[in-house]
Coordinates of C-alpha atoms in Angstrom, one line a residue:
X283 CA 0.0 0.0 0.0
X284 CA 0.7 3.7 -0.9
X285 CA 1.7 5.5 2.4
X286 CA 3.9 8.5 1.2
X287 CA 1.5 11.5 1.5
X288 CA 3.3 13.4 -1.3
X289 CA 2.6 10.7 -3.8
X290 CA 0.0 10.9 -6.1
X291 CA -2.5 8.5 -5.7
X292 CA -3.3 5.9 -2.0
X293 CA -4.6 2.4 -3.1
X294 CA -5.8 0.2 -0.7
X295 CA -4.7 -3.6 -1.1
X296 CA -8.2 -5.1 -1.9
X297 CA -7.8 -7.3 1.2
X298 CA -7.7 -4.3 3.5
X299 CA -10.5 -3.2 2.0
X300 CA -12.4 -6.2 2.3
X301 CA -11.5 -6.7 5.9
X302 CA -12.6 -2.7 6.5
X303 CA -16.1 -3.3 5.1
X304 CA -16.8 -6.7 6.7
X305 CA -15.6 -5.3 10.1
X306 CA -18.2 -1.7 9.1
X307 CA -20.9 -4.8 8.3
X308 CA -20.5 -6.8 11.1
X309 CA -19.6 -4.0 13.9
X310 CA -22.6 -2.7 13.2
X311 CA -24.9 -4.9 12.8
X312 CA -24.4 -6.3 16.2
X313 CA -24.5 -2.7 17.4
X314 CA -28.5 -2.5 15.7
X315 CA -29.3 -5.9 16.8
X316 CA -28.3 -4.6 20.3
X317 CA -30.3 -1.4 19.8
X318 CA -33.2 -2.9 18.2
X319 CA -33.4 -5.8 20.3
X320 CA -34.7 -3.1 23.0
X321 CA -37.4 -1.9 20.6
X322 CA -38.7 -4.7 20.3
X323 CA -39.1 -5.9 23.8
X324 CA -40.4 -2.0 24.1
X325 CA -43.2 -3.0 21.4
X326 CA -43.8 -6.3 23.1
X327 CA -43.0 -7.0 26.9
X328 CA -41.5 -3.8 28.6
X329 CA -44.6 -2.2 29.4
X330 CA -45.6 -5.2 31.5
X331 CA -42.1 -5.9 33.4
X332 CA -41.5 -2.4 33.7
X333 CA -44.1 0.0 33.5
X334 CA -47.1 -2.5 35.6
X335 CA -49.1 0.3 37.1
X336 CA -49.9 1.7 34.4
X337 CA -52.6 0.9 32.0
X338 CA -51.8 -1.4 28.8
X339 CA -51.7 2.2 26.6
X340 CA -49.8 4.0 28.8
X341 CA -47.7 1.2 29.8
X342 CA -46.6 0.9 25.9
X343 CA -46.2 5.1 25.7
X344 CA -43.8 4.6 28.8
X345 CA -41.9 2.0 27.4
X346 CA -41.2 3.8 23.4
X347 CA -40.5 6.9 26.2
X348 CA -37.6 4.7 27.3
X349 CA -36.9 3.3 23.8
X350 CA -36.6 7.0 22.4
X351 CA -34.1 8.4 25.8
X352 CA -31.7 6.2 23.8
X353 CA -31.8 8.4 20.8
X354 CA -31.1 11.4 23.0
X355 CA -28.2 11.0 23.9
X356 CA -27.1 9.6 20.5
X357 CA -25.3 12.9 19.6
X358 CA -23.3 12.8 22.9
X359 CA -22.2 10.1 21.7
X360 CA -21.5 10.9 17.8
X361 CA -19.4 13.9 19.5
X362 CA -17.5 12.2 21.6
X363 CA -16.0 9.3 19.9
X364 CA -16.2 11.5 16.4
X365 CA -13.8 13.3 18.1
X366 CA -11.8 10.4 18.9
X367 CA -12.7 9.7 15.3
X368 CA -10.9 12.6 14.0
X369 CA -8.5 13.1 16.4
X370 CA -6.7 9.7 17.8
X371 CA -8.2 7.0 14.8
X372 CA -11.8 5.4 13.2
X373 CA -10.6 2.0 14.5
X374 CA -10.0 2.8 18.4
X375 CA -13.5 4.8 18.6
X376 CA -15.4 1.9 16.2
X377 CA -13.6 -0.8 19.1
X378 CA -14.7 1.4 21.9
X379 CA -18.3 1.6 20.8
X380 CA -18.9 -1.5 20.4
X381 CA -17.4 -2.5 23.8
X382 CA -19.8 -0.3 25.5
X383 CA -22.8 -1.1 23.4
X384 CA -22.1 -5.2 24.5
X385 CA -21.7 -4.3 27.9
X386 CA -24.9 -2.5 28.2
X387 CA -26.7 -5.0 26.5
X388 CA -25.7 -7.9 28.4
X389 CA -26.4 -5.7 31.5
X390 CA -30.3 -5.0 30.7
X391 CA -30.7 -9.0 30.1
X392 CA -29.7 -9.2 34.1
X393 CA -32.0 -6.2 35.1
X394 CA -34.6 -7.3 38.1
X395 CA -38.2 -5.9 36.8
X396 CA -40.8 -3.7 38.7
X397 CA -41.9 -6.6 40.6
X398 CA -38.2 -7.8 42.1
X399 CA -37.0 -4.1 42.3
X400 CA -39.9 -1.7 42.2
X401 CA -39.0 2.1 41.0
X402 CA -35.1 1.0 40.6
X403 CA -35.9 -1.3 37.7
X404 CA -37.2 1.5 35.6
X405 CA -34.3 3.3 36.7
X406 CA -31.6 1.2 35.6
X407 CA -33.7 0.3 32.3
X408 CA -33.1 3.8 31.4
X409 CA -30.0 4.1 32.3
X410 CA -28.8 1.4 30.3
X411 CA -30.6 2.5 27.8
X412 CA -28.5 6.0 27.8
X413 CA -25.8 4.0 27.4
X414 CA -26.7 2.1 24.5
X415 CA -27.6 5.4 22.6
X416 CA -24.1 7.0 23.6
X417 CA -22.3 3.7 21.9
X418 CA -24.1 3.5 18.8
X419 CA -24.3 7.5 18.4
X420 CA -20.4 6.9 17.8
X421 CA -20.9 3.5 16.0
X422 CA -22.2 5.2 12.7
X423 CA -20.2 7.6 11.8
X424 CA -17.1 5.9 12.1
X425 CA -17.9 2.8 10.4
X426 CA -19.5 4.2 7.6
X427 CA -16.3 7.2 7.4
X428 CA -13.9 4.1 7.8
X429 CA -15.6 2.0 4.6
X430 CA -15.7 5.6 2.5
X431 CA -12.2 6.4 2.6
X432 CA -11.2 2.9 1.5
X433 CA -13.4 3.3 -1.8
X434 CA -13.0 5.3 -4.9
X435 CA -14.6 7.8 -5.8
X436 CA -16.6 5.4 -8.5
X437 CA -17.8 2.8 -6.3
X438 CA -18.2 4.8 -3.3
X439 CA -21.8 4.6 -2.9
X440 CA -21.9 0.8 -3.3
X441 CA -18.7 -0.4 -1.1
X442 CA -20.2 2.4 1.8
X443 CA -24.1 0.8 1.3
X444 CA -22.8 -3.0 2.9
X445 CA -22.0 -0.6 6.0
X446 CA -25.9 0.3 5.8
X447 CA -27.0 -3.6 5.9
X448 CA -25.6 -3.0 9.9
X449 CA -29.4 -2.0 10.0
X450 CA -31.5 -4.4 8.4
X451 CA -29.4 -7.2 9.6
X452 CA -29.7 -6.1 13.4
X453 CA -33.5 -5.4 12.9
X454 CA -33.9 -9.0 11.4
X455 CA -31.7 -10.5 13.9
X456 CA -33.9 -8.9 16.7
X457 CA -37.2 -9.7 15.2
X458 CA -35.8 -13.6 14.5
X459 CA -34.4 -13.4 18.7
X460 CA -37.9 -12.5 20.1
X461 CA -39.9 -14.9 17.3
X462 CA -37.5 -18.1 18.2
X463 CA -38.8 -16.5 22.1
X464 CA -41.8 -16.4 21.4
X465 CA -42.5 -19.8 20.4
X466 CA -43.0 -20.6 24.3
X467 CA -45.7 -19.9 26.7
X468 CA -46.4 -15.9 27.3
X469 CA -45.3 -17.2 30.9
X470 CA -42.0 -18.6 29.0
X471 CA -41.5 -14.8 27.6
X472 CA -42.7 -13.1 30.6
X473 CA -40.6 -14.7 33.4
X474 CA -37.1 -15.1 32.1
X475 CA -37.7 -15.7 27.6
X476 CA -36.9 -12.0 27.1
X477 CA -34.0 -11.9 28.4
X478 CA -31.9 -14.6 26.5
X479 CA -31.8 -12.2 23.4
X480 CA -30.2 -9.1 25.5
X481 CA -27.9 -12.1 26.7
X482 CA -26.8 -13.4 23.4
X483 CA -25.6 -10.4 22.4
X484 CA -22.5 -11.1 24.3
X485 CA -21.4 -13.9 21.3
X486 CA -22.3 -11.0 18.9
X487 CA -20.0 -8.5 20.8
X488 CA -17.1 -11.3 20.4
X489 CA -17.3 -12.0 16.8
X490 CA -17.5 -8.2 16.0
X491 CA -14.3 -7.3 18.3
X492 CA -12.4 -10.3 16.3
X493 CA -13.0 -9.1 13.0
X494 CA -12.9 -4.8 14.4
X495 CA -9.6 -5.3 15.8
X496 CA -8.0 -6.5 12.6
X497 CA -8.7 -3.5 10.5
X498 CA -6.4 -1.1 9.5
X499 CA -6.5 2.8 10.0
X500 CA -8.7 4.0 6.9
X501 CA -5.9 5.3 4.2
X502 CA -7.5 8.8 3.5
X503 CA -7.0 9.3 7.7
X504 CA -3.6 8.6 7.4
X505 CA -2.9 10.5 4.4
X506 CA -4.1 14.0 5.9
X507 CA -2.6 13.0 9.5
X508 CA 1.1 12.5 7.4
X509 CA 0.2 15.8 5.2
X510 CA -0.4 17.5 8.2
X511 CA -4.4 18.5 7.5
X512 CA -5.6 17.6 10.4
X513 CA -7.0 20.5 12.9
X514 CA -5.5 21.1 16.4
X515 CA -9.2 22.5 17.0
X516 CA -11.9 20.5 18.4
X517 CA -13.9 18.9 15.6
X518 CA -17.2 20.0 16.7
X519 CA -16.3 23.7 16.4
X520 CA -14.4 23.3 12.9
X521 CA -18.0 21.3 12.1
X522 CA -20.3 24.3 13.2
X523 CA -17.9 27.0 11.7
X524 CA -17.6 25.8 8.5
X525 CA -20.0 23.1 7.6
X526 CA -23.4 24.1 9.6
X527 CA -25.4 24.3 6.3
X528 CA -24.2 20.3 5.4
X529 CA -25.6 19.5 9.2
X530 CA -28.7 20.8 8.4
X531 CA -29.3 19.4 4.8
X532 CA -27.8 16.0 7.0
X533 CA -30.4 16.0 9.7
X534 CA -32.8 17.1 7.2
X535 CA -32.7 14.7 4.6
X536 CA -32.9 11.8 7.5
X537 CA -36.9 12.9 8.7
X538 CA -38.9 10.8 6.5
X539 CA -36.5 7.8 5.9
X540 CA -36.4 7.2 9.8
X541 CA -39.7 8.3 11.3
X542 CA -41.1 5.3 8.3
X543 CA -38.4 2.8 9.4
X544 CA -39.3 2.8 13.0
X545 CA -43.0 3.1 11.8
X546 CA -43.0 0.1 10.1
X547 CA -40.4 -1.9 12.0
X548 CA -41.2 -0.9 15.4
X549 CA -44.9 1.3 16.6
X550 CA -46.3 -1.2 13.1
X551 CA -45.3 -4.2 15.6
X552 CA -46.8 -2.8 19.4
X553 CA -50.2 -1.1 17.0
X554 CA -51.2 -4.2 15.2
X555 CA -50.8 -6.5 17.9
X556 CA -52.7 -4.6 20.4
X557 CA -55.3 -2.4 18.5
X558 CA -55.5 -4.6 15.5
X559 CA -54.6 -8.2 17.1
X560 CA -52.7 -9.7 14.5
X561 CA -50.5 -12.8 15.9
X562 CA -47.5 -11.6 17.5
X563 CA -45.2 -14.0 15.5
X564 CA -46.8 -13.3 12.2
X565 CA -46.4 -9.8 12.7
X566 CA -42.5 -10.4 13.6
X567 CA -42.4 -12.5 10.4
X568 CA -43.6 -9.6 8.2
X569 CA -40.8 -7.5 9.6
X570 CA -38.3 -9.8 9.2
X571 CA -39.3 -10.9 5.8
X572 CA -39.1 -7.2 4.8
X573 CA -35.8 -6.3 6.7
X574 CA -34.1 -9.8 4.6
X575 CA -35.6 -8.2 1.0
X576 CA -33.7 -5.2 2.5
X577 CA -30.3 -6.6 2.7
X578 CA -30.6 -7.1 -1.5
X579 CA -32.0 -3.8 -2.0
X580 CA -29.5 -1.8 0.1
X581 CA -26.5 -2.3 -2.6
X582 CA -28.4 -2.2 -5.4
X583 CA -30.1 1.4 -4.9
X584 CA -25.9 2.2 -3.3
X585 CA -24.6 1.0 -6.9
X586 CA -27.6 3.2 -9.0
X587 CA -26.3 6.1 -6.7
X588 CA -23.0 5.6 -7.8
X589 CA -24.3 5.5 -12.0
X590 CA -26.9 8.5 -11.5
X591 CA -26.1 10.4 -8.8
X592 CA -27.0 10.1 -4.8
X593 CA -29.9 12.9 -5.2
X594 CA -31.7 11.4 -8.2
X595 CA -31.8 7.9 -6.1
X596 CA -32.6 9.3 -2.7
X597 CA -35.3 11.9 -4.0
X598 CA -37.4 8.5 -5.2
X599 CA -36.7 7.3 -1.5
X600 CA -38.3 10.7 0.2
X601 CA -41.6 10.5 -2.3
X602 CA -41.7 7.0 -1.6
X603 CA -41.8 6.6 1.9
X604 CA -43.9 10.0 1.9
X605 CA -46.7 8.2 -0.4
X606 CA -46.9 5.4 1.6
X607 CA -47.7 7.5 4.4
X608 CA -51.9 6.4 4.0
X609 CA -51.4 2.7 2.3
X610 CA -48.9 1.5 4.9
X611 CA -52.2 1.7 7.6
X612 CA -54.5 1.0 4.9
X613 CA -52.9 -2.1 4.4
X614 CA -53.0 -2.8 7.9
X615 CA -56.4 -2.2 8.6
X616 CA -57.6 -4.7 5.9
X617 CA -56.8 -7.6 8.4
X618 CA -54.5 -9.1 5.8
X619 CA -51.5 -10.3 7.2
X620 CA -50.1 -10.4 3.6
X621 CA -51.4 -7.3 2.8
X622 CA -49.6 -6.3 5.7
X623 CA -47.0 -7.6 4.7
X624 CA -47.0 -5.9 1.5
X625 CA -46.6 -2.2 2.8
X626 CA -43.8 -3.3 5.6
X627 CA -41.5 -4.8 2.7
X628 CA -42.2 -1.3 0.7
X629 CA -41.6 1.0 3.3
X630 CA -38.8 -1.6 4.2
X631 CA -37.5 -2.4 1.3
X632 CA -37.7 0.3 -1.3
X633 CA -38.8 3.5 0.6
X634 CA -36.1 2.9 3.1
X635 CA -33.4 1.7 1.4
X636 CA -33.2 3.7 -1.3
X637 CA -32.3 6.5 1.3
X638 CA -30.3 4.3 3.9
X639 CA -27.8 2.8 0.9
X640 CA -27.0 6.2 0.2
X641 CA -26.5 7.9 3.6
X642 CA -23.0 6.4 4.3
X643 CA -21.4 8.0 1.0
X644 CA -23.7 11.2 1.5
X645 CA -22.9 11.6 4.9
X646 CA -19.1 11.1 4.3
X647 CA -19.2 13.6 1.0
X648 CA -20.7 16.0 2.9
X649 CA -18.2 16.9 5.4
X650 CA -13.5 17.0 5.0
X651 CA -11.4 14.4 6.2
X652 CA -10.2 16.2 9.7
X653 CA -13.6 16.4 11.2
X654 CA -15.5 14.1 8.6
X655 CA -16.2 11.5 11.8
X656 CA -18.0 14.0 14.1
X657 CA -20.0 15.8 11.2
X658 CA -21.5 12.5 9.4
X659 CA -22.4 11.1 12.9
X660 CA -23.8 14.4 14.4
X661 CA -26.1 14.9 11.3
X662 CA -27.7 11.6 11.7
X663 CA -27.8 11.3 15.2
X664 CA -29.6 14.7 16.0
X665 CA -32.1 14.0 13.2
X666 CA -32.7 10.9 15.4
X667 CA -33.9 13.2 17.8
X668 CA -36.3 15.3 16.8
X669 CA -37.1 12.5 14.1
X670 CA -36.8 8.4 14.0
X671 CA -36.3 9.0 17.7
X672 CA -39.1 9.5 19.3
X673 CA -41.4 8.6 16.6
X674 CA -42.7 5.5 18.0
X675 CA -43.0 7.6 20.7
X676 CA -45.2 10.4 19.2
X677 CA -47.3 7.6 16.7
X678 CA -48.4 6.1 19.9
X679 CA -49.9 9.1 21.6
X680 CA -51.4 9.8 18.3
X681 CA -53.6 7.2 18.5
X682 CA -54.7 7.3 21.6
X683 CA -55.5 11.3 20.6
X684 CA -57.3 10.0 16.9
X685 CA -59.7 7.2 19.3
X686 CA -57.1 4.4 18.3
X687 CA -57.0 5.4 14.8
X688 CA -54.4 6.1 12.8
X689 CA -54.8 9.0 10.3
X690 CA -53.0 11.6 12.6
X691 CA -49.7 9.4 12.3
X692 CA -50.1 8.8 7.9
X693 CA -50.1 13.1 8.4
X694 CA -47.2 12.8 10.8
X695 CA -45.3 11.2 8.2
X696 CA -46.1 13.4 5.2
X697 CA -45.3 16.3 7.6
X698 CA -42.3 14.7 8.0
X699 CA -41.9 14.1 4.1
X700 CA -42.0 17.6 3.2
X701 CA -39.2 18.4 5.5
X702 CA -36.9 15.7 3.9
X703 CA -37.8 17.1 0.4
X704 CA -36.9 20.3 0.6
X705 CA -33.6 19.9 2.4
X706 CA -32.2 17.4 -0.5
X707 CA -33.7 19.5 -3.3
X708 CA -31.6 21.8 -1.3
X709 CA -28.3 19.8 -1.4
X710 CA -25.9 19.8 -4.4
X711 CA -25.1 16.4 -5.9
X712 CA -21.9 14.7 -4.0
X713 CA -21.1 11.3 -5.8
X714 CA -18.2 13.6 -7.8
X715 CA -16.5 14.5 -5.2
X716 CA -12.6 13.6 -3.8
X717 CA -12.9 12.7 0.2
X718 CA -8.9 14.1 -0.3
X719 CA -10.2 17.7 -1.7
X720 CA -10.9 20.5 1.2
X721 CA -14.1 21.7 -0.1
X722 CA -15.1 23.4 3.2
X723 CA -15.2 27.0 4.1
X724 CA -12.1 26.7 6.0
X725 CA -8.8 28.5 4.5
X726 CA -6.4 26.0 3.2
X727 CA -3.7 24.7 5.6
X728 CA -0.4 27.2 5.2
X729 CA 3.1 25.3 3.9
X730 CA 1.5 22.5 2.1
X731 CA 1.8 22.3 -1.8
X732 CA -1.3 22.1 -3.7
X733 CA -0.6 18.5 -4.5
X734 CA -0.9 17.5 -1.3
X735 CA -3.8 19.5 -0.3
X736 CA -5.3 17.7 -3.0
X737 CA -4.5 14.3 -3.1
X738 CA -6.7 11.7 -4.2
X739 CA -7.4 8.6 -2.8

């Protein structure tokens, strides 16, 4: 491998760059099983562990209220190891991240309930829960950072998009954990069932440290470390001084895509089995046939990005997921489970994918190499929060406001659709771009020749 930083062009040896996408697939995977596993068992048994004072309604509200504290704190967390990110290495902050994501994990599989510990169990649930947001708010960025400054700048979109099956794969390991659960007595799930899938995490964690700590440092990071690019400032200031506008058109672009993923693979699970009664496993099963169609789709919509651009591609995503806004619940209400099915795998499948296959190489284009890490995961992260967040959060106190209907959460979502179409009608078209080229506001670091400044991957 090319290390010199004068020299014109850095190619990866393929095996590096094999290794540095399995470890962005695998890493984070585990990380979203470990994230979703806990909305799930929001959607499902929380409420009654947890929350057993309160009414079946309220005790589901309290439990998404727990599920969305995670989100949070997610940009504490994007902030914190970004600046690791940017400052010390990707790898040490993607190892670090997952650590604490296993740890906390594990921990809420031990947790005694309301019953064994009264007001401390809810406590500790949320607790835990802060620290799972804080882990994967770092997870993000840096794995999908680490995966785009291995690729070129032609197959950037579709190398970054395995990063994005992370998603799909946790959400399908999550839904398969509490199915496989679910195949015993509620008393089974209830008592001790629900915990084993917060406890297997533990062999997840293992086989994502093994393959993590084999990676090497991305070579774009190590170019601008050796050519001197990298700021002495804190990254978060650099990020709001020069790139605010790129945050915003980040966080903005992210409304839609996410308040429709956790629609349709989290409040679509706790709605239709308590206001519609569908079969808790068949439910599950739509979810996870939708999130598996996902893991085919992901690539392909990140290898069209790559042929016509990322905002042609993820401008279908927005209108997509925004016209399915009315169907999705449509679909539900007919009583069909395949129906049902249907509008999950769209939404799934095509709304969200064409979006989430792009956002790694988006994200990544958006921002320079010295503070690229803190700027991709802050613009995701705080769109979690006033968006994907706490939308199961907010759908589920707007049925109880509608009578248990569902027609203010379809306007809730094409709300959120117009807020995701103008901010990427507002961004300029990033699949040209050099990660090596300093296309911020910031003056051009002093005693470096142009070459260098400019070096391509």
């Amino acid at each position: 491998m090319t290390t010199d930083p004068t020299s014109t062009q850095t190619s990866p040896d393929p095996k590096d760059v094999r290794t540095a996408v399995s470890s962005g697939v695998i890493g984070t995977a585990v990380e979203y099983y470990d994230f979703f596993v806990y909305g799930t068992a929001a959607a499902l048994v929380l409420n009654k562990l947890f929350f057993p004072t309160f009414s079946p309604a309220l005790g589901t509200l309290a439990a998404f209220a727990t599920f969305a504290v995670g989100f949070v704190v997610r940009p504490i967390g994007a902030i914190v190891l970004g600046h690791v990110g940017d400052r010390v290495g990707r790898k040490k902050a993607l190892v670090f991240s997952l650590v604490l994501m296993g740890v906390a994990t594990f921990a809420i599989g031990l947790l005694p309930t309301y019953s064994t510990a009264g007001v401390l169990a809810p406590i500790l649930l949320v607790t835990l829960r802060l620290v799972q947001g804080l882990a994967l708010g770092g997870e993000w960025g840096g794995a999908t950072v680490l995966a785009s400054e291995y690729a070129s700048r032609g197959n950037r979109g579709f190398l970054a998009s395995f990063v994005q099956l992370g998603s799909p794969l946790g959400l399908l390991m999550s839904s398969g954990a509490f199915a496989l659960v679910g195949l015993g007595s509620d008393e089974f799930v209830q008592s001790w069932g629900w915990r084993i899938p917060f406890l297997a995490s533990a062999a997840l964690v293992a086989i994502g440290l093994y393959i993590r700590v084999r990676i090497m440092e991305s070579p774009e990071f190590r170019r601008a470390t050796a050519a001197g690019e990298m700021s002495t400032r804190a990254p978060l200031v650099e990020v709001f001084t020069y790139s605010w506008r790129q945050v915003l058109i980040a966080i903005g672009i992210r409304f839609v895509p996410d308040i429709g993923f956790y629609m349709a693979a989290t409040f679509l699970v706790s709605y239709a089995t308590t206001s519609m009664n569908y079969p808790r496993g068949a439910i599950l099963t739509c979810v996870m046939v939708a999130a598996a169609i996902e893991l085919f789709t992901i690539p392909l919509f990140g290898r069209l990005s790559d042929r016509v651009g990322r905002k042609k591609v993820y401008l279908f995503g927005v209108v997509a997921m925004t016209a399915l806004a009315f169907p999705l619940f449509a679909l539900l209400d007919s009583g069909s489970i395949f129906l049902t099915g249907v509008g999950v795998t769209l939404a799934l499948a095509v709304a969200h994918a064409s979006t989430w296959g792009l956002s790694a190489a988006i994200n990544s284009e958006l921002f320079p190499t010295r503070y690229r890490t803190t700027g991709a995961g802050l613009g995701l992260n705080v769109s979690n929060i006033v968006g994907g967040g706490p939308a199961p959060l907010i759908a589920s106190a707007l049925v109880i406001s509608a009578g248990g209907g569902s027609w203010l959460v379809s306007l809730y979502i094409v709300a959120a659709g117009v807020i995701s179409l103008i901010a990427i009608v507002s961004m300029s078209e990033t699949s040209g771009r050099d990660l090596a080229e300093d296309y911020s506001r910031r003056p051009a670091p002093t005693g470096l020749t142009p070459e260098v400044r400019g070096q391509a991957l």
